[in-house]
């Protein structure tokens, strides 16, 4: 069964600290893995997209890693800011070309406190 | 920045009423997705269209939900009759190409069925 699991479910950190969010998946055939940030009351916004051959990708203070062998991904946030408070959703695309199917994780809710 | 526009932003109505949600995709995007998000289920894909033709609506309850794309600038999602369990945030996203391509989300329609 195709599945995406994220941990932790929620996280509270102090401003300026780093944190790492985890995503484990059992999806086949794997096409790509994305991390989205969703602010309260807004739609998800793409942070990174990684294909099978990519093992790291950065977007500012966000760095995603992918281990296709262990089927794990992480999202590392450096020097957190209050604006990083949001839900972070891991999405894995199964299939190929224009017929892929998206499998969504339940998200990790991050709260950054001053 | 080009954006996906969804209307209405919020909708409260009574059980049994018809609900119509609208989406204007980003100009030039030929693929439109409809998602539903709840606390319990997270994000779920309901249906998607490419070049205005429905490609996959397997996630959508067929008896009461219908999705159409009357032209390239408008996608609609209708629920008739609505039920309290339909209460959720409904997101539209658009992309160039299929589900494996980057998707741009609107800010959603928050639907409450009383």
Coordinates of N, CA and C in Angstrom, one line a residue:
Chain A
X1 N 0.8 -1.2 0.0 CA 0.0 0.0 0.0 C 0.9 1.2 0.0
X2 N 0.6 2.2 -0.9 CA 1.3 3.4 -0.9 C 1.0 4.3 0.3
X3 N 2.1 4.7 1.0 CA 1.9 5.4 2.2 C 3.0 6.4 2.5
X4 N 2.6 7.6 3.1 CA 3.6 8.5 3.5 C 3.4 8.9 4.9
X5 N 4.4 8.7 5.8 CA 4.3 9.0 7.2 C 5.3 10.1 7.6
X6 N 4.8 11.1 8.3 CA 5.6 12.2 8.8 C 5.7 12.2 10.3
X7 N 6.9 12.6 10.7 CA 7.1 12.8 12.2 C 8.0 14.0 12.4
X8 N 7.9 14.6 13.6 CA 6.8 14.4 14.5 C 5.5 15.0 14.0
X9 N 4.4 14.8 14.7 CA 3.1 15.3 14.3 C 3.1 16.8 14.6
X10 N 3.8 17.3 15.6 CA 3.9 18.7 15.9 C 5.2 18.9 16.6
X11 N 5.6 20.2 16.6 CA 6.9 20.6 17.1 C 6.9 22.0 17.5
X12 N 7.5 22.3 18.7 CA 7.7 23.7 19.1 C 9.1 24.0 19.3
X13 N 9.6 25.0 18.7 CA 11.0 25.4 18.9 C 11.1 26.9 19.1
X14 N 12.3 27.3 19.6 CA 12.5 28.7 19.9 C 13.1 29.3 18.6
X15 N 12.8 30.6 18.4 CA 13.3 31.3 17.3 C 14.8 31.3 17.3
X16 N 15.3 31.1 16.1 CA 16.8 31.0 15.9 C 17.3 29.6 15.9
X17 N 16.6 28.7 16.5 CA 17.0 27.3 16.5 C 16.8 26.6 15.2
X18 N 17.5 25.4 15.0 CA 17.3 24.6 13.8 C 16.4 23.5 14.2
X19 N 15.7 22.9 13.2 CA 14.9 21.7 13.4 C 14.9 20.8 12.1
X20 N 14.5 19.6 12.3 CA 14.5 18.6 11.2 C 13.2 17.9 11.3
X21 N 12.5 17.8 10.2 CA 11.2 17.1 10.0 C 11.5 15.9 9.2
X22 N 10.8 14.8 9.5 CA 11.0 13.5 8.8 C 9.8 13.1 8.0
X23 N 10.2 12.3 7.0 CA 9.1 11.8 6.1 C 9.6 10.4 5.6
X24 N 8.8 9.4 5.9 CA 9.1 8.0 5.5 C 8.0 7.6 4.5
X25 N 8.4 6.9 3.5 CA 7.4 6.6 2.5 C 7.5 5.1 2.0
X26 N 6.4 4.6 1.6 CA 6.4 3.3 0.9 C 5.5 3.5 -0.3
X27 N 6.2 4.0 -1.4 CA 5.5 4.3 -2.6 C 6.2 3.7 -3.8
X28 N 5.5 3.1 -4.7 CA 6.1 2.5 -5.8 C 5.2 2.5 -7.0
X29 N 5.7 2.8 -8.2 CA 7.0 3.3 -8.5 C 7.2 4.8 -8.1
X30 N 8.4 5.1 -7.5 CA 8.6 6.4 -7.0 C 8.9 7.3 -8.2
X31 N 8.3 8.5 -8.2 CA 8.6 9.5 -9.2 C 9.4 10.7 -8.6
X32 N 8.8 11.4 -7.7 CA 9.4 12.5 -7.0 C 8.9 12.7 -5.6
X33 N 9.6 13.5 -4.8 CA 9.1 13.8 -3.5 C 9.2 15.3 -3.3
X34 N 8.1 15.9 -2.7 CA 8.0 17.3 -2.5 C 7.7 17.6 -1.1
X35 N 8.2 18.8 -0.7 CA 7.9 19.3 0.6 C 7.1 20.6 0.3
X36 N 6.0 20.8 1.0 CA 5.1 22.0 0.9 C 5.1 22.6 2.3
X37 N 5.0 23.9 2.3 CA 4.7 24.7 3.5 C 3.3 25.3 3.4
X38 N 2.5 25.1 4.4 CA 1.2 25.6 4.4 C 0.9 26.5 5.6
X39 N 0.8 27.8 5.4 CA 0.5 28.8 6.4 C -1.0 28.6 6.8
X40 N -1.4 29.0 8.0 CA -2.7 28.9 8.4 C -3.6 29.7 7.5
X41 N -4.7 29.1 7.0 CA -5.6 29.8 6.2 C -5.2 30.0 4.7
X42 N -4.1 29.4 4.3 CA -3.6 29.6 3.0 C -3.4 28.2 2.3
X43 N -3.2 28.2 1.0 CA -2.9 27.0 0.3 C -1.4 26.6 0.5
X44 N -1.1 25.3 0.2 CA 0.3 24.9 0.3 C 1.2 25.6 -0.7
X45 N 2.4 25.8 -0.3 CA 3.4 26.4 -1.3 C 4.6 25.5 -1.4
X46 N 5.0 25.2 -2.6 CA 6.1 24.2 -2.8 C 7.4 24.8 -2.3
X47 N 8.1 24.0 -1.5 CA 9.5 24.3 -1.1 C 10.5 23.7 -1.9
X48 N 10.4 22.4 -2.1 CA 11.4 21.6 -2.9 C 10.7 20.5 -3.6
X49 N 11.3 20.1 -4.7 CA 10.9 18.8 -5.4 C 12.2 18.1 -5.7
X50 N 12.2 16.8 -5.4 CA 13.4 16.0 -5.6 C 13.0 14.7 -6.4
X51 N 13.8 14.4 -7.4 CA 13.6 13.1 -8.1 C 14.5 12.1 -7.5
X52 N 14.4 10.9 -8.1 CA 15.2 9.7 -7.5 C 16.7 10.0 -7.5
X53 N 17.2 10.7 -8.4 CA 18.6 10.9 -8.5 C 19.2 12.0 -7.7
X54 N 18.3 12.8 -7.0 CA 18.7 13.9 -6.2 C 18.7 13.5 -4.8
X55 N 19.7 13.9 -4.0 CA 19.7 13.5 -2.6 C 19.7 14.7 -1.7
X56 N 19.8 15.9 -2.3 CA 19.6 17.1 -1.5 C 19.2 18.3 -2.3
X57 N 18.4 19.2 -1.7 CA 18.0 20.4 -2.5 C 17.7 21.5 -1.4
X58 N 18.1 22.7 -1.7 CA 17.9 23.8 -0.8 C 17.1 24.8 -1.4
X59 N 16.4 25.5 -0.5 CA 15.6 26.7 -0.9 C 15.7 27.7 0.3
X60 N 16.7 28.5 0.2 CA 17.0 29.4 1.3 C 17.4 28.7 2.6
X61 N 16.7 28.9 3.6 CA 17.0 28.2 4.9 C 16.4 26.8 5.0
X62 N 15.7 26.4 4.0 CA 15.2 25.0 3.9 C 16.1 24.1 3.1
X63 N 16.4 23.0 3.7 CA 17.2 22.0 3.0 C 16.5 20.6 3.1
X64 N 16.2 20.0 1.9 CA 15.6 18.7 1.9 C 16.6 17.7 1.5
X65 N 16.5 16.5 2.1 CA 17.4 15.4 1.7 C 16.5 14.2 1.4
X66 N 17.0 13.4 0.5 CA 16.3 12.2 0.1 C 17.2 11.0 0.1
X67 N 16.8 9.9 0.7 CA 17.6 8.7 0.7 C 16.6 7.7 0.0
X68 N 16.8 7.4 -1.3 CA 15.9 6.6 -2.0 C 16.0 5.1 -1.6
X69 N 17.2 4.7 -1.0 CA 17.4 3.4 -0.6 C 16.6 3.0 0.7
X70 N 16.6 4.0 1.6 CA 15.8 3.7 2.9 C 14.4 4.3 2.8
X71 N 14.1 5.0 1.7 CA 12.8 5.7 1.5 C 12.5 6.7 2.6
X72 N 13.5 7.5 2.8 CA 13.3 8.5 3.8 C 13.7 9.9 3.3
X73 N 13.0 10.9 3.8 CA 13.4 12.3 3.4 C 13.3 13.1 4.7
X74 N 14.1 14.2 4.7 CA 14.0 15.1 5.8 C 14.0 16.5 5.3
X75 N 13.4 17.4 6.1 CA 13.4 18.8 5.8 C 14.1 19.5 7.0
X76 N 15.2 20.2 6.7 CA 15.9 20.8 7.8 C 15.7 22.3 7.6
X77 N 15.3 23.0 8.7 CA 15.1 24.4 8.8 C 16.2 25.0 9.6
X78 N 17.0 25.9 9.0 CA 18.1 26.5 9.7 C 17.7 27.9 10.3
X79 N 18.1 28.2 11.5 CA 17.9 29.6 12.0 C 16.5 30.0 11.9
X80 N 15.6 29.2 12.6 CA 14.2 29.4 12.4 C 13.7 30.8 12.7
X81 N 12.6 31.2 12.0 CA 12.0 32.5 12.2 C 10.6 32.3 12.6
X82 N 10.0 33.3 13.1 CA 8.6 33.2 13.5 C 7.7 32.9 12.3
X83 N 8.1 33.4 11.2 CA 7.3 33.1 9.9 C 7.4 31.6 9.5
X84 N 8.3 30.9 10.1 CA 8.3 29.5 9.7 C 7.2 28.7 10.4
X85 N 6.5 29.3 11.3 CA 5.4 28.6 11.9 C 4.3 28.3 10.9
X86 N 4.1 27.0 10.7 CA 3.2 26.5 9.6 C 3.1 25.0 9.7
X87 N 2.3 24.4 8.8 CA 2.4 23.0 8.6 C 3.2 22.6 7.4
X88 N 4.0 21.5 7.5 CA 4.9 21.1 6.5 C 4.4 19.7 6.0
X89 N 4.1 19.7 4.7 CA 3.5 18.5 4.2 C 4.5 17.8 3.2
X90 N 4.7 16.5 3.4 CA 5.5 15.7 2.5 C 4.6 15.0 1.5
X91 N 4.9 15.1 0.2 CA 4.1 14.5 -0.8 C 4.9 13.7 -1.8
X92 N 4.6 12.4 -2.0 CA 5.3 11.6 -2.9 C 4.5 11.3 -4.1
X93 N 5.1 11.4 -5.2 CA 4.4 11.1 -6.5 C 4.8 9.7 -7.0
X94 N 3.7 8.9 -7.2 CA 3.9 7.5 -7.7 C 3.6 7.5 -9.2
X95 N 4.3 6.7 -9.9 CA 4.0 6.6 -11.3 C 5.0 7.5 -12.1
X96 N 4.7 7.7 -13.4 CA 5.6 8.5 -14.2 C 4.9 9.3 -15.2
X97 N 5.6 10.2 -15.8 CA 5.0 11.1 -16.9 C 3.8 11.8 -16.4
X98 N 2.8 11.8 -17.2 CA 1.6 12.5 -16.9 C 0.5 11.7 -16.2
X99 N 0.9 10.6 -15.7 CA -0.1 9.7 -15.1 C 0.2 9.4 -13.6
X100 N 1.0 10.3 -13.0 CA 1.4 10.0 -11.6 C 0.2 10.2 -10.6
X101 N 0.4 9.6 -9.4 CA -0.6 9.7 -8.4 C 0.1 10.3 -7.2
X102 N -0.5 11.2 -6.5 CA 0.2 11.9 -5.4 C -0.3 11.3 -4.1
X103 N 0.7 10.9 -3.2 CA 0.4 10.4 -1.9 C 0.8 11.4 -0.9
X104 N -0.1 11.9 0.0 CA 0.2 12.9 0.9 C 0.4 12.4 2.3
X105 N 1.4 13.0 3.0 CA 1.6 12.8 4.4 C 0.6 13.7 5.2
X106 N 0.5 13.4 6.5 CA -0.5 14.1 7.3 C 0.0 15.5 7.8
X107 N 1.3 15.7 7.6 CA 1.9 17.0 7.9 C 2.5 17.0 9.3
X108 N 3.4 18.0 9.5 CA 4.0 18.3 10.8 C 3.7 19.8 11.0
X109 N 3.1 20.0 12.2 CA 2.8 21.4 12.5 C 4.0 22.0 13.4
X110 N 4.6 23.0 12.8 CA 5.7 23.6 13.5 C 5.3 25.0 14.1
X111 N 5.6 25.2 15.3 CA 5.4 26.5 16.0 C 6.8 27.0 16.4
X112 N 7.1 28.2 16.0 CA 8.3 28.9 16.4 C 8.0 30.0 17.4
X113 N 8.5 29.9 18.6 CA 8.2 30.9 19.6 C 9.4 31.9 19.8
X114 N 9.0 33.1 20.1 CA 10.1 34.1 20.3 C 10.9 33.8 21.6
Chain B
X1 N 2.9 38.3 -9.0 CA 3.0 36.9 -9.2 C 1.7 36.3 -9.7
X2 N 1.7 35.4 -10.6 CA 0.5 34.8 -11.0 C 0.0 33.9 -9.9
X3 N -1.4 33.8 -9.7 CA -1.9 33.1 -8.6 C -3.2 32.3 -9.1
X4 N -3.5 31.3 -8.4 CA -4.7 30.6 -8.6 C -5.7 31.3 -7.7
X5 N -6.9 31.6 -8.3 CA -7.9 32.3 -7.5 C -9.1 31.4 -7.3
X6 N -9.5 31.4 -6.0 CA -10.7 30.6 -5.7 C -11.8 31.4 -5.0
X7 N -13.0 31.1 -5.4 CA -14.2 31.8 -4.8 C -15.3 30.8 -4.5
X8 N -16.1 31.0 -3.5 CA -15.9 32.0 -2.5 C -14.8 31.6 -1.5
X9 N -14.3 32.5 -0.7 CA -13.3 32.2 0.3 C -13.9 31.4 1.4
X10 N -15.1 31.7 1.8 CA -15.8 31.0 2.9 C -17.3 30.8 2.4
X11 N -17.8 29.6 2.8 CA -19.2 29.4 2.5 C -19.8 28.6 3.6
X12 N -20.9 29.1 4.2 CA -21.7 28.4 5.2 C -23.1 28.2 4.7
X13 N -23.6 27.0 4.7 CA -24.9 26.7 4.2 C -25.5 25.6 4.9
X14 N -26.8 25.4 4.7 CA -27.5 24.3 5.4 C -27.4 23.0 4.6
X15 N -27.5 21.9 5.3 CA -27.5 20.6 4.7 C -28.6 20.5 3.6
X16 N -28.2 19.9 2.5 CA -29.2 19.7 1.4 C -29.1 20.8 0.3
X17 N -28.4 21.9 0.6 CA -28.3 22.9 -0.4 C -27.2 22.6 -1.4
X18 N -27.3 23.2 -2.6 CA -26.2 23.0 -3.6 C -25.1 24.0 -3.3
X19 N -23.9 23.5 -3.4 CA -22.7 24.4 -3.2 C -21.9 24.4 -4.5
X20 N -21.5 25.5 -5.0 CA -20.6 25.6 -6.1 C -19.4 26.4 -5.8
X21 N -18.2 25.8 -6.0 CA -16.9 26.4 -5.8 C -16.2 26.7 -7.1
X22 N -15.6 27.8 -7.2 CA -15.0 28.2 -8.5 C -13.5 28.4 -8.4
X23 N -12.8 28.1 -9.5 CA -11.3 28.2 -9.5 C -10.9 28.8 -10.8
X24 N -10.0 29.8 -10.7 CA -9.4 30.4 -11.9 C -7.9 30.0 -11.9
X25 N -7.5 29.0 -12.8 CA -6.1 28.6 -12.8 C -5.2 29.7 -13.3
X26 N -3.9 29.5 -13.1 CA -2.9 30.4 -13.6 C -3.0 30.3 -15.2
X27 N -3.0 31.5 -15.8 CA -3.0 31.6 -17.2 C -1.9 30.7 -17.9
X28 N -2.3 29.8 -18.8 CA -1.3 29.0 -19.4 C -1.1 27.6 -18.8
X29 N -1.7 27.4 -17.6 CA -1.6 26.1 -17.0 C -2.7 25.3 -17.5
X30 N -2.4 24.1 -17.9 CA -3.4 23.2 -18.6 C -3.9 22.1 -17.7
X31 N -3.5 22.0 -16.5 CA -3.9 21.0 -15.6 C -4.5 21.6 -14.3
X32 N -5.7 21.2 -13.9 CA -6.3 21.7 -12.7 C -6.7 20.6 -11.8
X33 N -6.4 20.8 -10.5 CA -6.6 19.7 -9.5 C -7.6 20.3 -8.5
X34 N -8.5 19.4 -8.0 CA -9.3 19.7 -6.8 C -8.9 18.8 -5.7
X35 N -8.7 19.5 -4.5 CA -8.3 18.8 -3.3 C -9.3 19.1 -2.2
X36 N -9.4 18.2 -1.2 CA -10.2 18.5 0.0 C -9.2 18.3 1.2
X37 N -9.3 19.2 2.2 CA -8.4 19.0 3.4 C -9.3 19.1 4.6
X38 N -9.1 18.1 5.5 CA -9.7 18.0 6.8 C -8.7 17.7 7.8
X39 N -9.0 18.0 9.1 CA -8.1 17.7 10.1 C -7.8 16.2 10.2
X40 N -8.9 15.4 10.0 CA -8.7 13.9 10.1 C -8.0 13.3 9.0
X41 N -8.3 13.7 7.8 CA -7.7 13.0 6.6 C -6.6 13.7 5.9
X42 N -6.3 15.0 6.3 CA -5.3 15.7 5.6 C -5.8 16.1 4.2
X43 N -4.8 16.2 3.3 CA -5.1 16.6 1.9 C -5.5 15.3 1.1
X44 N -6.6 15.4 0.3 CA -7.0 14.3 -0.5 C -7.3 14.9 -1.9
X45 N -6.8 14.2 -2.9 CA -7.1 14.6 -4.3 C -8.5 14.1 -4.7
X46 N -9.3 15.0 -5.1 CA -10.6 14.6 -5.5 C -10.7 14.3 -7.0
X47 N -10.1 15.2 -7.8 CA -10.2 15.0 -9.3 C -9.2 15.9 -9.9
X48 N -8.8 15.6 -11.2 CA -8.0 16.6 -12.0 C -8.3 16.5 -13.4
X49 N -8.1 17.6 -14.1 CA -8.4 17.8 -15.5 C -7.1 18.2 -16.2
X50 N -7.0 17.8 -17.5 CA -6.0 18.3 -18.3 C -6.6 18.7 -19.6
X51 N -6.2 19.9 -20.0 CA -6.8 20.5 -21.2 C -8.3 20.4 -21.2
X52 N -8.9 20.7 -20.0 CA -10.3 20.7 -19.7 C -11.0 19.4 -19.7
X53 N -10.3 18.3 -20.0 CA -10.9 17.0 -19.9 C -10.6 16.3 -18.6
X54 N -11.6 15.7 -18.0 CA -11.4 15.0 -16.7 C -10.5 13.8 -16.9
X55 N -9.4 13.7 -16.1 CA -8.5 12.5 -16.3 C -8.7 11.5 -15.1
X56 N -9.0 12.0 -14.0 CA -9.0 11.2 -12.8 C -10.0 11.8 -11.8
X57 N -11.1 11.2 -11.5 CA -12.0 11.7 -10.5 C -12.3 10.5 -9.5
X58 N -11.4 9.6 -9.4 CA -11.6 8.5 -8.5 C -11.7 8.8 -7.0
X59 N -11.2 10.0 -6.7 CA -11.2 10.4 -5.3 C -12.5 11.1 -4.9
X60 N -13.4 11.3 -5.8 CA -14.6 12.1 -5.6 C -15.8 11.2 -5.5
X61 N -16.6 11.5 -4.4 CA -17.9 10.8 -4.3 C -18.8 11.2 -5.5
X62 N -19.1 10.2 -6.3 CA -19.8 10.5 -7.6 C -21.2 10.8 -7.4
X63 N -21.9 10.4 -6.3 CA -23.3 10.6 -6.2 C -23.7 12.0 -6.0
X64 N -22.8 12.8 -5.3 CA -23.2 14.2 -5.0 C -22.2 15.2 -5.5
X65 N -21.0 14.8 -5.9 CA -20.0 15.7 -6.3 C -19.9 15.7 -7.9
X66 N -19.6 16.9 -8.4 CA -19.3 16.9 -9.9 C -18.3 18.0 -10.1
X67 N -17.4 17.8 -11.0 CA -16.4 18.8 -11.4 C -16.4 19.0 -12.9
X68 N -16.3 20.3 -13.2 CA -16.3 20.6 -14.7 C -15.3 21.7 -14.9
X69 N -15.0 21.8 -16.2 CA -14.1 22.9 -16.6 C -14.7 23.5 -17.9
X70 N -15.6 24.4 -17.8 CA -16.3 24.9 -19.0 C -15.4 25.7 -19.9
X71 N -14.4 26.3 -19.4 CA -13.4 26.9 -20.3 C -12.0 26.9 -19.6
X72 N -11.0 27.3 -20.3 CA -9.6 27.2 -19.8 C -9.4 28.1 -18.6
X73 N -10.3 29.0 -18.3 CA -10.1 30.0 -17.2 C -11.0 29.7 -16.0
X74 N -11.8 28.6 -16.1 CA -12.7 28.4 -15.0 C -12.9 26.9 -14.8
X75 N -12.7 26.5 -13.5 CA -13.0 25.1 -13.1 C -14.1 25.2 -12.0
X76 N -15.0 24.3 -11.9 CA -16.0 24.4 -10.9 C -16.1 23.0 -10.2
X77 N -16.4 23.1 -8.9 CA -16.7 21.9 -8.1 C -18.1 22.1 -7.5
X78 N -19.0 21.1 -7.7 CA -20.3 21.3 -7.2 C -20.6 20.1 -6.2
X79 N -21.4 20.4 -5.2 CA -21.9 19.4 -4.3 C -23.4 19.6 -4.2
X80 N -24.1 18.5 -4.5 CA -25.6 18.6 -4.5 C -26.1 17.2 -4.3
X81 N -26.8 16.9 -3.2 CA -27.0 17.8 -2.0 C -25.9 17.8 -1.1
X82 N -25.6 18.9 -0.4 CA -24.5 18.9 0.6 C -24.9 18.2 1.9
X83 N -23.9 17.7 2.6 CA -24.0 17.1 3.9 C -23.0 17.6 4.8
X84 N -23.3 17.5 6.1 CA -22.3 18.0 7.1 C -20.9 17.4 7.0
X85 N -20.8 16.2 6.5 CA -19.5 15.5 6.4 C -18.7 16.1 5.2
X86 N -19.3 17.0 4.4 CA -18.6 17.6 3.3 C -17.9 18.9 3.9
X87 N -18.1 19.2 5.1 CA -17.4 20.4 5.7 C -15.9 20.2 5.6
X88 N -15.2 21.1 5.0 CA -13.7 20.9 4.8 C -13.2 22.2 4.1
X89 N -11.9 22.2 3.8 CA -11.4 23.3 3.0 C -11.1 22.6 1.6
X90 N -11.6 23.3 0.6 CA -11.4 22.7 -0.8 C -10.4 23.6 -1.5
X91 N -9.4 22.9 -2.0 CA -8.3 23.7 -2.7 C -8.3 23.3 -4.2
X92 N -8.0 24.3 -4.9 CA -7.7 24.1 -6.4 C -6.3 24.4 -6.6
X93 N -5.7 23.6 -7.5 CA -4.3 23.8 -7.9 C -4.2 23.7 -9.4
X94 N -3.2 24.4 -9.9 CA -3.0 24.3 -11.4 C -1.5 24.0 -11.7
X95 N -1.3 23.4 -12.8 CA 0.1 23.1 -13.2 C 0.2 23.1 -14.8
X96 N 1.4 23.0 -15.2 CA 1.6 22.8 -16.7 C 2.0 21.3 -16.8
X97 N 1.2 20.5 -17.3 CA 1.5 19.1 -17.4 C 0.8 18.3 -16.4
X98 N 1.2 17.1 -16.0 CA 0.5 16.2 -15.2 C 0.8 16.3 -13.7
X99 N 0.4 15.4 -12.9 CA 0.5 15.4 -11.4 C 2.0 15.5 -11.0
X100 N 2.9 15.0 -11.8 CA 4.3 15.1 -11.4 C 5.0 16.4 -11.6
X101 N 4.2 17.4 -12.1 CA 4.8 18.7 -12.3 C 4.4 19.6 -11.1
X102 N 5.2 20.7 -10.9 CA 4.9 21.6 -9.8 C 3.5 22.1 -9.8
X103 N 2.8 22.1 -8.7 CA 1.5 22.6 -8.6 C 1.4 23.9 -7.8
X104 N 0.6 24.8 -8.3 CA 0.4 26.1 -7.6 C -1.0 26.0 -7.0
X105 N -1.1 26.3 -5.7 CA -2.4 26.1 -5.0 C -3.1 27.5 -4.8
X106 N -4.4 27.5 -4.8 CA -5.1 28.7 -4.4 C -5.2 28.6 -2.9
X107 N -5.9 29.6 -2.3 CA -6.0 29.7 -0.8 C -7.3 29.0 -0.3
X108 N -8.0 28.3 -1.2 CA -9.1 27.4 -0.7 C -10.4 28.1 -0.5
X109 N -11.4 27.2 -0.4 CA -12.8 27.6 0.0 C -13.1 26.9 1.3
X110 N -13.3 27.6 2.3 CA -13.7 26.9 3.6 C -15.2 26.7 3.7
X111 N -15.6 25.5 3.6 CA -17.0 25.1 3.5 C -17.5 24.5 4.8
X112 N -18.6 25.1 5.3 CA -19.2 24.6 6.5 C -20.7 24.2 6.2
X113 N -21.1 23.0 6.4 CA -22.4 22.5 6.1 C -23.1 22.3 7.5
X114 N -24.1 23.1 7.7 CA -24.8 23.0 9.1 C -25.9 21.9 9.1

